[in-house]
Amino acid sequence: KNEVEQSPQNLTAQEGEFITINCSYSVGISALHWLQQHPGGGIVSLFMLSSGKKKHGRLIATINIQEKHSSLHITASHPRDSAVYICAVLFNNDMRFGAGTRLTVKP
Amino acid sequence: NAGVMQNPRHLVRRRGQEARLRCSPVKGHSHVYWYRQLPEEGLKFMVYLQKENIIDESGMPKERFSAEFPKEGPSILRIQQVVRGDSAAYFCASSTGSYQETQYFGPGTRLLVL
């Protein structure tokens, strides 16, 4: 079983919809990262969380350490949000990655 | 642009040749991480380096792969005697501190082994 599970694997939304991507992990962690990989392959770090909630523009990330779960929300989604979103956890100084969620936002 | 730079962006090698991938971190960052993304697979950690030191190489294949981050100059990921299975995107990231700091990713080097 993968230590980091993301859902859904693929997500298609209409422009303007509210998006939620989930990440569950099975080990104790010290930090969690949300990454965005563009269709061209480039990777951008969106958030690094160890507790609570962070917001940046239309993106919101939350983490519940007790439940070993994090969510990434996108409000008012736009076609340019189309990308693969990757959850990565820091476990014993070792980064473990989820398989990614492929988001497609249609105009 | 003071971001992470990687070169080359694309590299083609024949089986048995050597591949050298370079990563220049964000100015002032002394921590570098290398990740590999195989085709149709997720990212996998390879190695974590500080200047002149390898901190964690638990993700590095035992043979043919090596990494360094010298006092001066970029970090180098070296793959000797490449095989087709080494074809992947190799990403470098840098940070000011350890894993708990935000990592800034480079654009990646896409290695194709013929």
Short mmCIF file of C-alpha atoms in Angstrom, two decimals:
data_model
loop_
_atom_site.label_atom_id
_atom_site.label_comp_id
_atom_site.label_asym_id
_atom_site.label_seq_id
_atom_site.Cartn_x
_atom_site.Cartn_y
_atom_site.Cartn_z
CA LYS A 1 0.00 0.00 0.00
CA ASN A 2 1.31 3.42 -0.93
CA GLU A 3 2.03 5.53 2.13
CA VAL A 4 0.54 8.57 0.40
CA GLU A 5 -2.83 8.19 -1.29
CA GLN A 6 -4.45 10.90 -3.37
CA SER A 7 -8.00 11.11 -4.62
CA PRO A 8 -9.37 11.46 -7.10
CA GLN A 9 -6.80 10.24 -9.60
CA ASN A 10 -8.41 12.28 -12.37
CA LEU A 11 -10.81 15.19 -12.09
CA THR A 12 -12.62 17.14 -14.78
CA ALA A 13 -14.44 20.32 -13.84
CA GLN A 14 -16.19 23.20 -15.53
CA GLU A 15 -14.70 26.65 -15.22
CA GLY A 16 -15.86 28.31 -12.03
CA GLU A 17 -16.39 25.13 -10.04
CA PHE A 18 -14.99 24.57 -6.57
CA ILE A 19 -12.35 21.84 -6.61
CA THR A 20 -11.19 19.59 -3.78
CA ILE A 21 -8.26 17.21 -3.97
CA ASN A 22 -7.57 14.90 -1.06
CA CYS A 23 -4.40 13.39 0.35
CA SER A 24 -4.24 10.72 3.03
CA TYR A 25 -1.07 9.32 4.51
CA SER A 26 -0.38 6.40 6.77
CA VAL A 27 2.75 7.51 8.62
CA GLY A 28 3.55 10.21 11.13
CA ILE A 29 4.88 13.21 9.28
CA SER A 30 6.49 16.51 10.13
CA ALA A 31 5.36 18.43 7.06
CA LEU A 32 3.27 18.09 3.93
CA HIS A 33 3.80 19.77 0.57
CA TRP A 34 1.35 20.42 -2.25
CA LEU A 35 3.01 20.69 -5.65
CA GLN A 36 1.63 21.62 -9.05
CA GLN A 37 3.08 20.06 -12.19
CA HIS A 38 2.18 21.89 -15.37
CA PRO A 39 1.46 20.11 -18.66
CA GLY A 40 4.95 21.11 -19.79
CA GLY A 41 6.41 19.26 -16.81
CA GLY A 42 7.54 22.14 -14.63
CA ILE A 43 6.88 21.83 -10.90
CA VAL A 44 5.80 24.61 -8.60
CA SER A 45 5.61 24.34 -4.84
CA LEU A 46 2.18 25.61 -3.75
CA PHE A 47 2.15 25.07 -0.01
CA MET A 48 4.14 23.58 2.81
CA LEU A 49 2.00 22.74 5.85
CA SER A 50 2.62 21.29 9.24
CA SER A 51 -0.71 22.27 10.80
CA GLY A 52 -3.91 24.19 10.17
CA LYS A 53 -4.68 25.99 6.97
CA LYS A 54 -2.96 28.19 4.41
CA LYS A 55 -4.42 30.36 1.67
CA HIS A 56 -2.83 31.83 -1.42
CA GLY A 57 -5.10 33.53 -3.89
CA ARG A 58 -7.75 31.02 -4.98
CA LEU A 59 -5.91 28.12 -3.41
CA ILE A 60 -6.52 26.84 0.11
CA ALA A 61 -4.72 23.95 1.78
CA THR A 62 -5.72 22.33 5.04
CA ILE A 63 -4.19 19.58 7.10
CA ASN A 64 -5.55 17.47 9.95
CA ILE A 65 -2.60 15.82 11.65
CA GLN A 66 -4.76 13.56 13.85
CA GLU A 67 -6.68 12.22 10.88
CA LYS A 68 -3.57 12.09 8.66
CA HIS A 69 -5.37 13.96 5.92
CA SER A 70 -4.89 17.07 3.85
CA SER A 71 -7.04 18.79 1.26
CA LEU A 72 -6.25 21.24 -1.49
CA HIS A 73 -9.15 23.44 -2.58
CA ILE A 74 -9.35 25.64 -5.64
CA THR A 75 -12.10 28.24 -5.71
CA ALA A 76 -13.50 29.64 -8.98
CA SER A 77 -11.47 27.19 -11.04
CA HIS A 78 -10.04 28.29 -14.36
CA PRO A 79 -8.66 26.37 -17.35
CA ARG A 80 -5.16 27.55 -16.44
CA ASP A 81 -5.50 25.53 -13.21
CA SER A 82 -5.32 22.39 -15.35
CA ALA A 83 -2.30 20.48 -14.08
CA VAL A 84 -1.27 17.52 -11.97
CA TYR A 85 -1.42 18.24 -8.24
CA ILE A 86 0.94 16.23 -6.11
CA CYS A 87 0.91 15.69 -2.37
CA ALA A 88 4.27 14.99 -0.74
CA VAL A 89 4.88 14.15 2.90
CA LEU A 90 8.04 14.50 4.93
CA PHE A 91 8.54 11.32 6.91
CA ASN A 92 11.77 10.78 8.86
CA ASN A 93 13.59 13.27 6.64
CA ASP A 94 12.41 11.35 3.60
CA MET A 95 9.96 12.79 1.08
CA ARG A 96 7.22 10.44 -0.10
CA PHE A 97 5.01 11.45 -3.00
CA GLY A 98 1.45 10.68 -3.93
CA ALA A 99 0.70 9.58 -7.48
CA GLY A 100 -0.88 12.92 -8.29
CA THR A 101 -4.33 14.12 -9.28
CA ARG A 102 -4.76 15.17 -12.88
CA LEU A 103 -7.12 18.16 -12.99
CA THR A 104 -8.70 19.37 -16.22
CA VAL A 105 -10.80 22.51 -16.08
CA LYS A 106 -12.95 23.06 -19.16
CA PRO A 107 -14.04 26.52 -20.28
CA ASN B 1 15.50 35.30 -12.70
CA ALA B 2 16.94 33.95 -9.49
CA GLY B 3 15.13 30.60 -9.63
CA VAL B 4 16.56 27.10 -9.75
CA MET B 5 18.30 26.43 -13.04
CA GLN B 6 18.90 23.06 -14.54
CA ASN B 7 20.84 22.18 -17.63
CA PRO B 8 20.63 20.73 -20.03
CA ARG B 9 16.85 20.75 -20.34
CA HIS B 10 16.98 17.78 -22.67
CA LEU B 11 19.73 15.18 -22.93
CA VAL B 12 19.98 12.26 -25.30
CA ARG B 13 22.48 9.52 -24.59
CA ARG B 14 23.21 6.11 -26.05
CA ARG B 15 23.34 3.09 -23.77
CA GLY B 16 26.68 2.92 -21.97
CA GLN B 17 27.41 6.64 -22.12
CA GLU B 18 27.57 8.97 -19.15
CA ALA B 19 24.98 11.61 -18.33
CA ARG B 20 25.78 14.71 -16.28
CA LEU B 21 22.89 16.80 -15.03
CA ARG B 22 23.53 20.19 -13.48
CA CYS B 23 21.51 22.15 -10.98
CA SER B 24 22.16 25.71 -9.86
CA PRO B 25 20.06 26.44 -6.75
CA VAL B 26 18.38 29.69 -5.88
CA LYS B 27 21.05 32.17 -4.83
CA GLY B 28 21.65 31.77 -1.12
CA HIS B 29 20.16 28.27 -0.92
CA SER B 30 22.57 25.69 0.45
CA HIS B 31 20.28 22.65 0.33
CA VAL B 32 19.66 20.73 -2.88
CA TYR B 33 17.39 17.79 -3.58
CA TRP B 34 17.23 15.56 -6.63
CA TYR B 35 14.07 13.74 -7.70
CA ARG B 36 13.33 11.41 -10.58
CA GLN B 37 10.06 11.03 -12.42
CA LEU B 38 9.87 7.95 -14.58
CA PRO B 39 7.45 8.00 -17.52
CA GLU B 40 3.86 7.69 -16.30
CA GLU B 41 5.02 7.47 -12.69
CA GLY B 42 5.16 9.82 -9.73
CA LEU B 43 8.11 11.68 -8.35
CA LYS B 44 10.65 9.75 -6.31
CA PHE B 45 13.24 11.20 -3.98
CA MET B 46 16.83 10.43 -4.88
CA VAL B 47 19.28 12.43 -2.79
CA TYR B 48 19.55 15.41 -0.46
CA LEU B 49 22.76 17.41 -0.36
CA GLN B 50 24.16 20.38 1.47
CA LYS B 51 27.28 22.15 0.32
CA GLU B 52 30.03 19.50 0.12
CA ASN B 53 27.95 16.94 2.01
CA ILE B 54 25.51 14.19 1.13
CA ILE B 55 22.83 14.26 3.83
CA ASP B 56 20.52 11.51 2.59
CA GLU B 57 21.05 9.29 -0.43
CA SER B 58 18.51 6.65 0.47
CA GLY B 59 16.72 7.07 -2.85
CA MET B 60 19.77 6.71 -5.06
CA PRO B 61 20.29 3.48 -6.99
CA LYS B 62 23.27 1.66 -5.51
CA GLU B 63 25.26 1.57 -8.73
CA ARG B 64 26.07 4.01 -11.53
CA PHE B 65 24.48 7.03 -9.85
CA SER B 66 26.35 9.67 -7.88
CA ALA B 67 25.70 13.23 -6.79
CA GLU B 68 27.77 16.09 -5.51
CA PHE B 69 27.28 19.68 -4.45
CA PRO B 70 30.71 21.30 -4.32
CA LYS B 71 31.61 24.42 -2.41
CA GLU B 72 31.65 26.33 -5.68
CA GLY B 73 29.48 25.63 -8.68
CA PRO B 74 26.33 23.70 -9.35
CA SER B 75 25.17 20.40 -7.99
CA ILE B 76 25.85 17.52 -10.37
CA LEU B 77 23.90 14.30 -10.75
CA ARG B 78 26.02 11.81 -12.64
CA ILE B 79 24.77 8.63 -14.22
CA GLN B 80 27.42 6.29 -15.57
CA GLN B 81 26.81 3.65 -18.25
CA VAL B 82 23.23 4.73 -18.80
CA VAL B 83 20.55 2.18 -19.63
CA ARG B 84 17.15 2.67 -21.23
CA GLY B 85 15.48 2.46 -17.83
CA ASP B 86 17.28 5.65 -16.80
CA SER B 87 15.11 7.62 -19.25
CA ALA B 88 13.15 9.99 -17.04
CA ALA B 89 12.73 13.58 -15.98
CA TYR B 90 15.19 14.57 -13.28
CA PHE B 91 14.16 17.49 -11.10
CA CYS B 92 16.30 19.46 -8.74
CA ALA B 93 14.93 21.58 -5.92
CA SER B 94 16.62 23.90 -3.45
CA SER B 95 15.79 25.41 -0.10
CA THR B 96 17.32 27.57 2.58
CA GLY B 97 17.12 24.84 5.18
CA SER B 98 16.06 21.28 5.69
CA TYR B 99 13.02 19.47 4.36
CA GLN B 100 10.68 21.59 6.44
CA GLU B 101 11.44 24.64 4.36
CA THR B 102 9.71 25.38 1.08
CA GLN B 103 11.49 23.78 -1.84
CA TYR B 104 11.83 25.59 -5.14
CA PHE B 105 11.92 23.33 -8.17
CA GLY B 106 13.92 23.64 -11.33
CA PRO B 107 12.42 23.00 -14.78
CA GLY B 108 13.88 19.50 -14.94
CA THR B 109 16.21 17.66 -17.29
CA ARG B 110 14.58 15.14 -19.57
CA LEU B 111 16.99 12.30 -20.21
CA LEU B 112 16.38 9.97 -23.11
CA VAL B 113 18.55 6.91 -23.46
CA LEU B 114 18.53 5.36 -26.91
#
